[in-house]
């Protein structure tokens, strides 16, 4: 896996995951929406950890300044 996420992209994803988790723990989000948003938060954290977004790959998108040219 070639890294295709830059640090700004990673920070935004982690920030959004934290917001989703905060909304969950404060019971602001409920019902089926909760499961979907928790899944999205998990994907954001995992993709940020590996610096690789599978959806960027088929389109040739890279926000990593070291590999983007």
CSV table of C-alpha atoms in Angstrom, one decimal:
chain,number,residue,atom,x,y,z
A,1,UNK,CA,0.0,0.0,0.0
A,2,UNK,CA,1.4,3.3,-1.1
A,3,UNK,CA,0.5,6.1,1.3
A,4,UNK,CA,-2.0,8.5,-0.4
A,5,UNK,CA,-3.1,10.7,2.5
A,6,UNK,CA,-1.4,13.8,3.8
A,7,UNK,CA,-1.2,15.0,7.3
A,8,UNK,CA,-4.0,17.5,6.9
A,9,UNK,CA,-6.3,14.8,5.5
A,10,UNK,CA,-5.5,12.6,8.4
A,11,UNK,CA,-6.1,15.4,11.0
A,12,UNK,CA,-9.5,16.2,9.5
A,13,UNK,CA,-10.5,12.5,9.5
A,14,UNK,CA,-9.4,12.0,13.1
A,15,UNK,CA,-11.2,15.3,14.1
A,16,UNK,CA,-14.4,14.1,12.5
A,17,UNK,CA,-14.2,10.8,14.2
A,18,UNK,CA,-13.7,12.5,17.6
A,19,UNK,CA,-16.8,14.6,16.9
A,20,UNK,CA,-18.9,11.6,16.0
A,21,UNK,CA,-17.7,9.7,19.1
A,22,UNK,CA,-18.5,12.7,21.3
A,23,UNK,CA,-22.0,13.0,19.8
A,24,UNK,CA,-22.5,9.3,20.5
A,25,UNK,CA,-21.3,9.4,24.1
A,26,UNK,CA,-23.5,12.5,24.8
A,27,UNK,CA,-26.5,10.7,23.3
A,28,UNK,CA,-27.0,13.3,20.6
A,29,UNK,CA,-27.2,10.7,17.8
A,30,UNK,CA,-29.5,7.8,18.3
A,31,UNK,CA,-31.2,5.0,16.3
A,32,UNK,CA,-29.9,3.5,13.1
A,33,UNK,CA,-27.9,6.7,12.4
A,34,UNK,CA,-25.7,5.8,15.3
A,35,UNK,CA,-24.4,2.6,13.8
A,36,UNK,CA,-23.7,4.2,10.5
A,37,UNK,CA,-21.8,7.1,12.0
A,38,UNK,CA,-19.8,4.9,14.3
A,39,UNK,CA,-18.8,2.7,11.3
A,40,UNK,CA,-17.7,5.9,9.4
A,41,UNK,CA,-15.7,7.1,12.5
A,42,UNK,CA,-14.0,3.7,12.6
A,43,UNK,CA,-13.1,3.8,8.9
A,44,UNK,CA,-11.8,7.3,9.4
A,45,UNK,CA,-9.5,6.3,12.2
A,46,UNK,CA,-8.2,3.2,10.4
A,47,UNK,CA,-7.5,5.0,7.2
A,48,UNK,CA,-5.8,7.8,9.1
A,49,UNK,CA,-3.6,5.2,11.0
A,50,UNK,CA,-2.5,3.6,7.7
A,51,UNK,CA,-2.3,6.8,5.7
A,52,UNK,CA,-4.1,5.0,2.9
A,53,UNK,CA,-7.6,5.6,1.6
A,54,UNK,CA,-9.0,2.8,-0.6
A,55,UNK,CA,-11.4,5.2,-2.3
A,56,UNK,CA,-8.6,7.5,-3.4
A,57,UNK,CA,-6.6,4.6,-5.1
A,58,UNK,CA,-8.9,3.9,-8.2
A,59,UNK,CA,-9.1,7.6,-9.0
A,60,UNK,CA,-5.4,8.2,-8.6
A,61,UNK,CA,-5.9,10.9,-5.8
A,62,UNK,CA,-3.2,11.6,-3.4
A,63,UNK,CA,-3.1,14.3,-0.7
A,64,UNK,CA,0.4,13.1,0.4
A,65,UNK,CA,2.8,15.8,-0.7
A,66,UNK,CA,5.7,13.4,-0.9
A,67,UNK,CA,4.0,11.2,-3.5
A,68,UNK,CA,1.7,13.7,-5.3
A,69,UNK,CA,3.2,15.1,-8.4
